XYZ file of C-alpha atoms in Angstrom:
553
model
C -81.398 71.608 -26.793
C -80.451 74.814 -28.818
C -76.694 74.377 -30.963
C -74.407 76.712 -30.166
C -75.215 78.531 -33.296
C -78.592 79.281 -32.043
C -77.446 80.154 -28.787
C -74.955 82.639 -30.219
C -77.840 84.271 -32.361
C -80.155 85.198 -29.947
C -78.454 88.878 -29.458
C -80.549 89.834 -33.218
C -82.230 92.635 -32.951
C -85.951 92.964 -30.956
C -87.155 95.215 -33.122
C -88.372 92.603 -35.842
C -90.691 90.895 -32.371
C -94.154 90.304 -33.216
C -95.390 92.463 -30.357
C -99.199 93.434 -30.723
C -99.884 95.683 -33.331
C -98.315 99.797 -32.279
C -101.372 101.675 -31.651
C -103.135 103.585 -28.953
C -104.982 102.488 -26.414
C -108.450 101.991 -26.912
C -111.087 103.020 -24.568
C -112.557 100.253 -22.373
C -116.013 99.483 -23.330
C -116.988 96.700 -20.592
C -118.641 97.735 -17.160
C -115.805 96.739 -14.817
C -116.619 96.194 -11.031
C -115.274 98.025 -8.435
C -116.197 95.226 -6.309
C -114.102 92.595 -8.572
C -111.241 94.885 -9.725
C -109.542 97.122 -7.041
C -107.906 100.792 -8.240
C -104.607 101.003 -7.795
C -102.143 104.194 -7.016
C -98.854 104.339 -7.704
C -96.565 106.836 -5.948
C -92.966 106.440 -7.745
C -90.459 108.927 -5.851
C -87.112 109.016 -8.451
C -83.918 108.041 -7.280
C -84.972 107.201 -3.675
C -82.743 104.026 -1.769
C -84.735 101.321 -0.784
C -83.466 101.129 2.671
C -84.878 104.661 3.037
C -88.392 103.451 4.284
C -87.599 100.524 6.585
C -88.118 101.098 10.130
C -84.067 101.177 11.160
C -82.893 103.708 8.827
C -82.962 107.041 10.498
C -84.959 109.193 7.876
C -87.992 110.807 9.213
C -91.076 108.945 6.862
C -93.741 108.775 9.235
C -96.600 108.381 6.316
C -94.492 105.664 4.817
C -94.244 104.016 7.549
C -97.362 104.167 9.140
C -98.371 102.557 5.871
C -95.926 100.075 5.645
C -97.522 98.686 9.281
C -100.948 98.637 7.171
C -99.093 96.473 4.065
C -96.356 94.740 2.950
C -92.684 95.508 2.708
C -90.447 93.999 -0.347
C -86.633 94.713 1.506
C -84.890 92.944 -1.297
C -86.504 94.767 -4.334
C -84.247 95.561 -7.150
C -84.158 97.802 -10.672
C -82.945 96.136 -14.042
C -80.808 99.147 -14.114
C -79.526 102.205 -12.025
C -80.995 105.113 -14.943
C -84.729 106.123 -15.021
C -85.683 105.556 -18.370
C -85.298 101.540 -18.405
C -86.481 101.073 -15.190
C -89.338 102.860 -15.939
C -90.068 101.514 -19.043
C -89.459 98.138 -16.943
C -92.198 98.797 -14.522
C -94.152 99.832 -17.035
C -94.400 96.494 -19.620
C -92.995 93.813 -17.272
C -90.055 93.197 -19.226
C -86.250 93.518 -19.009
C -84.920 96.548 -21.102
C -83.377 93.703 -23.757
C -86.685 93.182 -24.090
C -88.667 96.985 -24.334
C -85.705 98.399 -26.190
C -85.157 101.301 -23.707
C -81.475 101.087 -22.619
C -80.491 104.852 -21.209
C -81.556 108.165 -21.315
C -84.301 108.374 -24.187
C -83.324 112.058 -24.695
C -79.801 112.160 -25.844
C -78.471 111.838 -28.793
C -76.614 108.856 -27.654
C -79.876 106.593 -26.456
C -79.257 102.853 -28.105
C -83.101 103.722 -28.815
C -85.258 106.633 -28.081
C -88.713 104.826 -28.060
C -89.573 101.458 -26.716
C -89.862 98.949 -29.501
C -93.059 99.296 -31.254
C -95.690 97.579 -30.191
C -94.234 96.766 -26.503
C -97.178 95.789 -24.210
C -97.628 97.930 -21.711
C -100.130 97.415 -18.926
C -101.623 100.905 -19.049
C -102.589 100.135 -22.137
C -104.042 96.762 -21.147
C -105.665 98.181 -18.270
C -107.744 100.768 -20.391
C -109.269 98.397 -22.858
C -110.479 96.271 -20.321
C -112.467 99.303 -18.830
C -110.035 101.097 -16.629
C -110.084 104.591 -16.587
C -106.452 106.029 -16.024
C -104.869 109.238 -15.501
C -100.885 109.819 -15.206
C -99.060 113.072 -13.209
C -95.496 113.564 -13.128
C -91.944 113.052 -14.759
C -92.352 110.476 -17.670
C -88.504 109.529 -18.854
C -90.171 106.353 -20.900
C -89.739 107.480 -24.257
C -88.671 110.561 -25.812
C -91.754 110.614 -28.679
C -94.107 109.025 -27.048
C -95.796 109.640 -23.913
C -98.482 108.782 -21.156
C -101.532 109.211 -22.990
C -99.874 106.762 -26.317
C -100.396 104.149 -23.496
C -103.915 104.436 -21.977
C -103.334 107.139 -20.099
C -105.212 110.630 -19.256
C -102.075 112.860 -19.346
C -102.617 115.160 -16.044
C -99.415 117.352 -17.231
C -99.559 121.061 -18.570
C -97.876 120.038 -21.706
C -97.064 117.058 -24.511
C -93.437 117.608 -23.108
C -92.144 115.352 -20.441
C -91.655 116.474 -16.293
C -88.422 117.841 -17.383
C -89.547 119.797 -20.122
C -87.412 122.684 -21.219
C -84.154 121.174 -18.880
C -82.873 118.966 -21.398
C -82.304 119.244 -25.174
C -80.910 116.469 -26.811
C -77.382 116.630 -27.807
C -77.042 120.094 -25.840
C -76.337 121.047 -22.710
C -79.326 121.359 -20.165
C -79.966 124.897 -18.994
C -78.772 127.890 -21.751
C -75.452 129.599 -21.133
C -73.690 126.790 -19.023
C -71.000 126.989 -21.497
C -70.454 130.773 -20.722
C -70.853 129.883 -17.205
C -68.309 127.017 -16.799
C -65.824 129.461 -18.958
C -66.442 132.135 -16.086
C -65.504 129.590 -13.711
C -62.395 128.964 -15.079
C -61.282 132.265 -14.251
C -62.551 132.591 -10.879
C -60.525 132.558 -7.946
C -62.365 132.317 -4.910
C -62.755 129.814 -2.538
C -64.842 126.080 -3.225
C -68.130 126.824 -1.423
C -69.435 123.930 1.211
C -70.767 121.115 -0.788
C -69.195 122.876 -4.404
C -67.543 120.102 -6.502
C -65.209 121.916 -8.836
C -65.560 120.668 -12.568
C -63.456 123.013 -14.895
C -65.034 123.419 -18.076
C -67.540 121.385 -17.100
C -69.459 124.084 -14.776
C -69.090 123.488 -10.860
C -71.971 121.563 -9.458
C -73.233 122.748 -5.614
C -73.973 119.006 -4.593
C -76.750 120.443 -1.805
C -78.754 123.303 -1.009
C -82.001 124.552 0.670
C -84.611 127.163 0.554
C -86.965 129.272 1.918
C -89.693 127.402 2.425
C -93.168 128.048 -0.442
C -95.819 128.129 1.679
C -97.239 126.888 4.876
C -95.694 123.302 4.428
C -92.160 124.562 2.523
C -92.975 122.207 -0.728
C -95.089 124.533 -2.227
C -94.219 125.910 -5.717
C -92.192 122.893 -5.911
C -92.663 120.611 -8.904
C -93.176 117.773 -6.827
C -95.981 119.282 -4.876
C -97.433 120.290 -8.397
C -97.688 116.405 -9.833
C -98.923 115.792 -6.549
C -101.454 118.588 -6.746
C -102.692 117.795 -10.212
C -102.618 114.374 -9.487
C -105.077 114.882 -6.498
C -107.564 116.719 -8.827
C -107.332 113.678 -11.132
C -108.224 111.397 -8.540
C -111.964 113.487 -7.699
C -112.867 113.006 -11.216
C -111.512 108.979 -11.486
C -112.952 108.019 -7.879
C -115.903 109.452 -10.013
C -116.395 107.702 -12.367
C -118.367 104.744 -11.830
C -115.268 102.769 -13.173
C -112.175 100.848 -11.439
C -109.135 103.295 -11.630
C -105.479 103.802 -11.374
C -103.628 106.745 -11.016
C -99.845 107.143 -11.007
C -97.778 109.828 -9.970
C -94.169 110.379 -10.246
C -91.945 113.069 -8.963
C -88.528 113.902 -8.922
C -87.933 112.519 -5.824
C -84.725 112.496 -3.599
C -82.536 113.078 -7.778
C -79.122 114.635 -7.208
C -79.053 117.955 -6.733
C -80.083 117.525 -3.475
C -81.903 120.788 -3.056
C -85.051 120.781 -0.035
C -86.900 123.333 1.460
C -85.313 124.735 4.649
C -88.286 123.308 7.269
C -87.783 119.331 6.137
C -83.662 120.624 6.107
C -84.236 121.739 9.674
C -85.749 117.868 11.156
C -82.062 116.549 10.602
C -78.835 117.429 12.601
C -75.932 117.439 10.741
C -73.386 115.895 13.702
C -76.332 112.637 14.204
C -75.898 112.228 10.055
C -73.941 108.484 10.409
C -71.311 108.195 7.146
C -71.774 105.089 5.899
C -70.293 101.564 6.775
C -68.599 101.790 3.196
C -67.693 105.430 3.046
C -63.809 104.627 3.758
C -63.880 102.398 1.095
C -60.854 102.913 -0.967
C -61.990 101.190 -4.298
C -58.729 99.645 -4.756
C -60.219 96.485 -5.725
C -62.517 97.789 -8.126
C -63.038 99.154 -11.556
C -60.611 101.965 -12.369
C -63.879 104.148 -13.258
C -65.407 103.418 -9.721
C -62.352 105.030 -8.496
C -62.601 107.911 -10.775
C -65.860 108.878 -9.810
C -64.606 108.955 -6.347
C -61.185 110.910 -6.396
C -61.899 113.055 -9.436
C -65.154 114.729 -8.217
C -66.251 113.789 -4.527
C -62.957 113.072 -3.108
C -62.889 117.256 -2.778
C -65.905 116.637 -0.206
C -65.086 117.175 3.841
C -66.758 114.405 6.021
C -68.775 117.544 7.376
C -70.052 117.871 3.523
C -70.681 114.966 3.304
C -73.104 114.596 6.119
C -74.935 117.622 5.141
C -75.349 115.860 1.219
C -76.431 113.153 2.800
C -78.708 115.363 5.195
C -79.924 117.090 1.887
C -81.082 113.386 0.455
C -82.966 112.248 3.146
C -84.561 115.786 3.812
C -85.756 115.371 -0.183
C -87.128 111.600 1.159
C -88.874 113.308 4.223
C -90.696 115.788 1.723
C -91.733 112.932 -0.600
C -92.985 111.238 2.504
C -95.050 114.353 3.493
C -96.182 114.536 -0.296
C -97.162 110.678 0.136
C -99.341 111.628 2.964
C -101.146 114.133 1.023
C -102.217 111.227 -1.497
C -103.294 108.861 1.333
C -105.844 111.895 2.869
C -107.135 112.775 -0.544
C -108.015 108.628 -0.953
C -109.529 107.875 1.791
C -111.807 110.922 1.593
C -113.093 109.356 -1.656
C -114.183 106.285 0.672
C -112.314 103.838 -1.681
C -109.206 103.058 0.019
C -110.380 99.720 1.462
C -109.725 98.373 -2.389
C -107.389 100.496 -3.387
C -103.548 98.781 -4.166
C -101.284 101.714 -3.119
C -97.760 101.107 -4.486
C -94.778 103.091 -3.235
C -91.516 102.421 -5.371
C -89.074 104.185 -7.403
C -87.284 103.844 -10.534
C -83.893 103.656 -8.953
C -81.497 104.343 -5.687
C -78.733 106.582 -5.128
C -74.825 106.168 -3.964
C -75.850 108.707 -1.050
C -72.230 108.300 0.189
C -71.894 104.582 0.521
C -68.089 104.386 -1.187
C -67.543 107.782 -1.072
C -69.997 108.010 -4.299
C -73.150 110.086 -5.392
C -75.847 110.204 -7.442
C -75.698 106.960 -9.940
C -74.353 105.254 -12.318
C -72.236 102.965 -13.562
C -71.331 101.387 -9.552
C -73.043 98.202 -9.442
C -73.581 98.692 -5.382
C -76.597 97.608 -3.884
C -77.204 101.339 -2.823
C -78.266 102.336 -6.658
C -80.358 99.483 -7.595
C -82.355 98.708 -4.261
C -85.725 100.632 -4.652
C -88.427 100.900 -1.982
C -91.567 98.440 -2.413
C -94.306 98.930 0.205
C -97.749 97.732 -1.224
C -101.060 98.377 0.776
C -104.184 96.570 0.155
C -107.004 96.204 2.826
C -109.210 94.241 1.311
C -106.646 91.751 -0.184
C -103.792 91.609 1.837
C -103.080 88.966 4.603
C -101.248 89.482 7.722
C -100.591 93.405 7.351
C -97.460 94.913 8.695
C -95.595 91.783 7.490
C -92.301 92.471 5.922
C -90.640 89.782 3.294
C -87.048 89.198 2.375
C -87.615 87.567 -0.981
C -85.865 88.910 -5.136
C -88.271 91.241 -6.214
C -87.734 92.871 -9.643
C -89.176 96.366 -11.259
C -90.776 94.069 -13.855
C -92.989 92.357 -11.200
C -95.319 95.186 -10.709
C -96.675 94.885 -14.398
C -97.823 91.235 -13.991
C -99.215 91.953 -10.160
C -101.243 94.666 -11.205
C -102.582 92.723 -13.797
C -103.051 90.147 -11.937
C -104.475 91.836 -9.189
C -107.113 93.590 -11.706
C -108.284 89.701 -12.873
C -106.901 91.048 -16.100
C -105.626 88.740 -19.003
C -102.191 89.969 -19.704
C -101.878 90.099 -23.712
C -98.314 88.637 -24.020
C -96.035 87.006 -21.737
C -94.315 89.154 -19.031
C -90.683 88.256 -17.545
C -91.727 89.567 -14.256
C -93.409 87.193 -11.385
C -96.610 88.017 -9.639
C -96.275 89.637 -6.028
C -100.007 88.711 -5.425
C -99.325 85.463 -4.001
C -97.162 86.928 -1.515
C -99.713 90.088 -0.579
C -102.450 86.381 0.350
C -99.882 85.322 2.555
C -98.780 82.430 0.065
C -95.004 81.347 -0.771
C -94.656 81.151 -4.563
C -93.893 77.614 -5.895
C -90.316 78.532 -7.971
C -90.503 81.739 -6.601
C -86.658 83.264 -8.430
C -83.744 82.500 -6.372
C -81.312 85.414 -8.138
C -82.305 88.748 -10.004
C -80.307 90.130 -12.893
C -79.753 93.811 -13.976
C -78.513 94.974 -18.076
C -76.810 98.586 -17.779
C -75.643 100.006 -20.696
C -74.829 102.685 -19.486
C -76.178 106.677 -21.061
C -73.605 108.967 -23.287
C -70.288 106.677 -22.259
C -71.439 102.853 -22.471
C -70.390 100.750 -19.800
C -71.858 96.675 -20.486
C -72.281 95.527 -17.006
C -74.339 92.485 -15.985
C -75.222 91.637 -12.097
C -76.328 88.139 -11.484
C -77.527 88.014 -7.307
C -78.642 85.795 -4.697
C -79.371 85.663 -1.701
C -75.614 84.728 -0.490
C -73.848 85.941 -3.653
C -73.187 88.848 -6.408
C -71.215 88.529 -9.212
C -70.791 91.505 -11.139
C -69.084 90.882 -15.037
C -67.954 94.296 -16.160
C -67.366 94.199 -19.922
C -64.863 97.675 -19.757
C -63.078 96.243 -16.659
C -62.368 93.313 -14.208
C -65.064 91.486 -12.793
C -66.441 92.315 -8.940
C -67.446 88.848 -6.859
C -69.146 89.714 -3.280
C -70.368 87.667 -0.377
C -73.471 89.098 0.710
C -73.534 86.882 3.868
C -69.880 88.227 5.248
C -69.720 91.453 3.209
C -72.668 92.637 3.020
C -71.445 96.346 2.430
C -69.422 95.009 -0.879
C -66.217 95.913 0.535
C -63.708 93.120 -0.458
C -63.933 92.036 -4.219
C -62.907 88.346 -4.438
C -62.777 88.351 -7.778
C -59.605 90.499 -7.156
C -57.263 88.056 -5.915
C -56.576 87.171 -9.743
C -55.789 90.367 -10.577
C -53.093 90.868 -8.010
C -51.706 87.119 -8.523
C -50.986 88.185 -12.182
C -49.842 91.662 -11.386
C -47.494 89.552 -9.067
C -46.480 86.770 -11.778
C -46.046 89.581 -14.157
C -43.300 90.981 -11.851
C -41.712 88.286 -11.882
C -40.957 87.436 -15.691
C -39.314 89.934 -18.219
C -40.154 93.124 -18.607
C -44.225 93.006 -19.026
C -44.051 89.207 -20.050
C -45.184 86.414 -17.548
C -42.609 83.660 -16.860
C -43.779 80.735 -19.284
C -46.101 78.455 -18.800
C -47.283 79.969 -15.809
C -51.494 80.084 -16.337
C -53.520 83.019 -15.958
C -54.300 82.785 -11.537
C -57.303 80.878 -10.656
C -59.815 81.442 -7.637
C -60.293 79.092 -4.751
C -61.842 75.915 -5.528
C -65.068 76.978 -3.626
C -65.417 80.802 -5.141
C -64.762 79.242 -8.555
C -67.877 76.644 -8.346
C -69.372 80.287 -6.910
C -68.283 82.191 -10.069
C -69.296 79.158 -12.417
C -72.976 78.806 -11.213
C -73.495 82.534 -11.001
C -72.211 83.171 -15.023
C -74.166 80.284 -15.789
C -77.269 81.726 -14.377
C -76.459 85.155 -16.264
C -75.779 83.465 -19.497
C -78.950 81.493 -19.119
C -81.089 84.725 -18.224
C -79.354 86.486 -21.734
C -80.233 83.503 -23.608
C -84.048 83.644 -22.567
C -84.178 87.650 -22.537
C -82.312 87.462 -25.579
C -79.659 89.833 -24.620
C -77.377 91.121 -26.674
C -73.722 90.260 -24.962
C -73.173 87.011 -27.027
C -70.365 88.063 -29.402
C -67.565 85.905 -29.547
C -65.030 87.596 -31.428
C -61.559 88.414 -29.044
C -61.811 91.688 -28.190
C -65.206 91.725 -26.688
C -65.614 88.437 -25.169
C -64.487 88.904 -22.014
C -66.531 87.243 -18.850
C -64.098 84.841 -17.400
C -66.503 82.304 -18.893
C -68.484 82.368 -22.081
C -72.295 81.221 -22.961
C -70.912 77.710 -23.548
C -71.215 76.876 -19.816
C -74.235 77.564 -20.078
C -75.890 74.815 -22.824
C-alpha cells in the first residue's frame, strides 16, 4: 500500500519518465501483410458533438450514416479535455494529457508545455517501424515544434507550419490589425448585426455566416476540401504501395466561427432549428464563470440568432459529411475497403447552444466533451449496424489500432482496446467511469470530471463543485452539489454580519448523494494517483475538493 507521502508525491514532474529514447521514426523494414494487418483511415472533423451523427439528431449526414449502418457506433465516447491540442495529442499516444505533457493550446505563450514530453510513444511512430507506410493531411494542433512527419508520418501539407499556419502567432493576436480594428469599433455607432456579439476592445465577433458557394459542390477553395483533396492524392500512392497503410485527415470541422457555404446553409430551415432542452438554463447553480460566458457575450443573442448559429454548426457538420463521402469513393475505388478500419471522430464537441453557451471551454457539459466514434471494418467487424452504449475514451483509439494492426505496443497505454467490442465480445473489466484533466488555455481553470453511467461529479478547483444525475437529469440542469451552497448562504444570514452562528458545521448533502460524492472523488483521486496527476497539493489555499486523496488509500 503506498504512505501518504508517496501518494502525495506522485504530482513530480513527467518530464524526468523514461519514455523510449526522442527520435524519429524509423522506416519499417519488414514485409507487412495486407492480408494480416488492415489500413486504417482516420477522418477527425474538429469540434464536432457527438450526438451529431446518431440517427435522431436532425443534421443532414447521410455518408455518416450510411456508414454507421455498415459499423459500429460508440454513443458514449468522451475527450480527456474540451481543447484540441490534448485531445489530440491523446488520440495520438493513448495516454491522458498528465501523461503526454500537452495541457492547452501548444501555441501560446501561456501552454503549461509546448511539445509533448520527449520521448512520448506515439502510435504513428510505432506503426512505421513495423512496416506501415503513413501519410498525414490536415490541421495538426499536437505540438507547436514538432509535427506529423517527427512521428512516422508523410506530411501531405504545403508547409512545416501547422493547418493554421499564419492565423496564430504566439503571444499576439491572430490576424494583423485586430487591434486597430477593435479600436474602430469602439467608435462605431451602428446597429449589432444578426449573429454580431459585441466585444469592446476586444473586436466584435459575427458568431455565423455563409458564402457563395466555390464550385460545383460549394466546399471548394475551402481548406477543408483542400486536406481532403491532398489527402485523396496520398491515398493513390499508399493503396500503392505494396504495404499496409494509414492515412489520417483532419479538418477544421464544425470550429466556431460557424461560417458554411450557402448550398449546405440552404438544406436547413431556420423556424425547424429546435433550441435545446437546456437553452433556458439560467446557470444559477453553477460556476460564476459559466454564467459569465453566458450573460457577458451570448446573452446579446435573439432565439432567432440563435437558431441560425446553431443552423450554421450543423450546416459545417453536413459539409464534413459530404467531405467524408468523398474519402469513402476514393477507397473503395482502390479495391481495399473490405480491410480497411475507417475511423470517424473528433478531437472535441461544442456548446452549440445547450445553456445558452458556444464554442468551448471551460463548461464541463456533456455537449463539449462527447465526440463522434463510428468505426467501419468489413472484414473484422461482427454484427454491423450495431450501436453500443459503453465509456469510451480518446485514448482508446491508440491501443485499438495497435491492436487491430497485431502490433506490439512499445510501452503501456492508459486507453482500453475497442477491438473486442468491433468481434462482438463484452470486455472482461471493461471501465465503468471516464475521467477528463482541463487546465484550461491562457486563464487556467483545474477542473476534473469523474462519470458513470448514472453519475457526474464535476470538482472545480476556481469554484464550487457541480454533482449531476445522468439518469433524471440527463441535460445537467439541477446541480446537487448546490444545496450546500445555499444552506450556508442561508446559515450565514443568520449569524452576525458575514460570520456563521457558532458551532453550526459547514451543510452536508443527503446521506445517499454523499456516499454518491464519496465514491465518485475516490475514483478521481485514484485515477490522479495512477496517471500521476498533478492536483495533490495539500497546502490551504489550493486544496479544495470537498474531500482530499486520503479517501482514497
Amino acid at each position: 500500500m503506498l504512505t501518504r507521502r508517496k501518494f502525495l508525491q506522485v504530482g513530480s514532474t513527467l518530464a524526468a519518465t523514461k519514455w523510449p529514447e526522442d527520435r524519429p521514426a524509423r522506416a519499417g523494414g519488414q514485409n507487412l501483410s495486407r492480408k494480416d494487418h488492415p489500413n486504417f483511415l482516420v477522418f477527425m472533423p474538429d469540434q464536432h458533438q457527438g450526438e451529431a451523427v446518431l440517427p435522431h439528431y436532425p443534421t443532414i449526414m447521410p455518408n455518416v450514416r450510411r456508414f454507421a449502418s455498415q459499423g459500429i457506433t460508440f454513443t458514449q465516447a468522451f475527450c480527456p479535455a474540451p481543447h484540441c491540442c490534448p485531445s489530440r495529442a491523446s488520440f495520438m499516444t493513448g495516454l491522458y494529457p498528465s501523461e503526454h505533457g500537452i495541457f492547452n493550446n501548444v501555441n501560446t505563450d501561456t501552454a503549461i508545455h509546448a511539445n509533448p514530453y520527449p520521448g512520448v510513444p506515439f502510435f504513428s511512430r510505432t506503426l512505421r517501424e513495423a512496416g506501415y507506410e503513413l501519410a498525414y493531411s490536415g490541421k495538426w494542433h499536437v505540438a507547436r515544434d514538432r509535427f506529423p512527419q517527427d512521428y512516422g508520418w508523410k506530411n501531405l501539407n504545403p508547409s512545416q507550419k501547422d493547418y493554421e499556419a499564419g492565423t496564430y502567432i504566439p503571444g499576439r493576436l491572430r490576424r494583423p490589425g485586430s487591434w486597430e480594428k477593435a479600436r474602430a469599433e469602439l467608435n462605431e455607432t451602428k446597429p449589432r448585426d444578426p449573429g454580431e456579439v459585441l466585444r469592446p476592445g476586444w473586436g466584435n465577433t459575427r458568431l455565423y455566416s455563409s458564402f457563395p458557394p466555390q464550385g460545383p459542390h460549394g466546399y471548394e477553395g475551402t481548406k477543408d476540401h483542400e486536406a481532403v483533396r491532398r489527402g485523396i492524392e496520398g491515398l493513390a500512392g499508399l493503396a500503392g504501395s505494396g504495404k499496409p497503410w494509414c492515412l489520417m485527415i483532419s479538418n477544421l470541422g464544425g470550429h466556431d466561427l460557424y461560417r458554411a457555404p450557402q448550398n449546405f446553409v440552404d438544406m436547413y430551415h431556420v423556424e425547424s432549428i429546435p433550441l435545446p432542452v437546456s437553452f433556458r438554463d439560467t446557470l444559477e447553480d453553477k460556476p460564476r464563470i459559466y454564467q459569465r460566458m453566458r450573460y457577458q457575450h451570448w446573452q446579446q443573442l435573439s432565439d432567432e440568432e440563435v437558431q441560425q448559429a446553431i443552423l450554421h454548426y450543423w450546416a459545417k457538420l453536413t459539409m464534413q459529411d459530404a467531405l467524408f463521402g468523398l474519402l469513402l469513393d476514393a477507397l473503395e475505388k482502390t479495391r481495399q475497403a473490405q480491410n480497411t478500419i475507417v475511423i470517424y471522430t473528433a478531437d472535441h464537441g461544442d456548446y452549440a447552444g445547450a445553456h445558452g453557451l458556444w464554442a468551448k471551454g471551460v463548461p464541463s457539459f456533456r455537449e463539449a466533451y462527447n465526440i463522434p466514434c463510428v468505426i467501419r471494418w468489413p472484414r473484422g467487424i461482427t454484427q454491423p449496424g450495431r450501436t453500443i452504449d459503453a465509456l469510451v475514451s480518446t485514448v482508446d483509439f491508440a491501443p485499438t489500432i495497435l491492436d487491430a494492426a497485431a502490433i506490439q505496443r512499445v510501452s503501456q497505454m492508459s486507453g482500453l482496446s475497442l477491438l473486442p467490442w468491433l468481434r462482438g465480445e463484452t470486455p472482461a473489466n471493461w471501465r465503468k467511469a471516464v475521467f477528463t484533466q482541463l487546465n484550461g488555455v491562457e486563464l487556467y481553470y483545474t477542473q476534473r470530471i469523474v462519470m458513470t453511467d448514472s453519475y457526474k461529479y464535476v470538482y472545480n478547483g476556481f469554484d464550487y463543485d457541480e454533482l449531476y444525475d445522468l439518469k433524471e437529469d440527463p441535460h445537467e440542469m439541477v446541480n446537487l452539489a448546490f444545496p450546500e451552497l445555499k444552506q450556508a448562504r442561508a446559515v450565514m444570514a443568520e449569524g452576525t454580519g458575514l460570520r456563521p452562528p457558532e458551532n453550526v458545521p459547514w451543510p452536508q448533502l443527503p446521506s445517499n448523494l454523499a456516499e454518491v460524492r464519496r465514491d465518485l472523488l475516490q475514483q478521481m483521486w485514484k485515477f490522479a494517483q495512477e496517471r500521476q496527476d498533478q492536483i495533490f497539493d495539500p497546502y490551504l489555499t489550493v486544496a479544495m475538493a470537498p474531500m482530499g486523496p486520503g479517501i482514497a488509500l
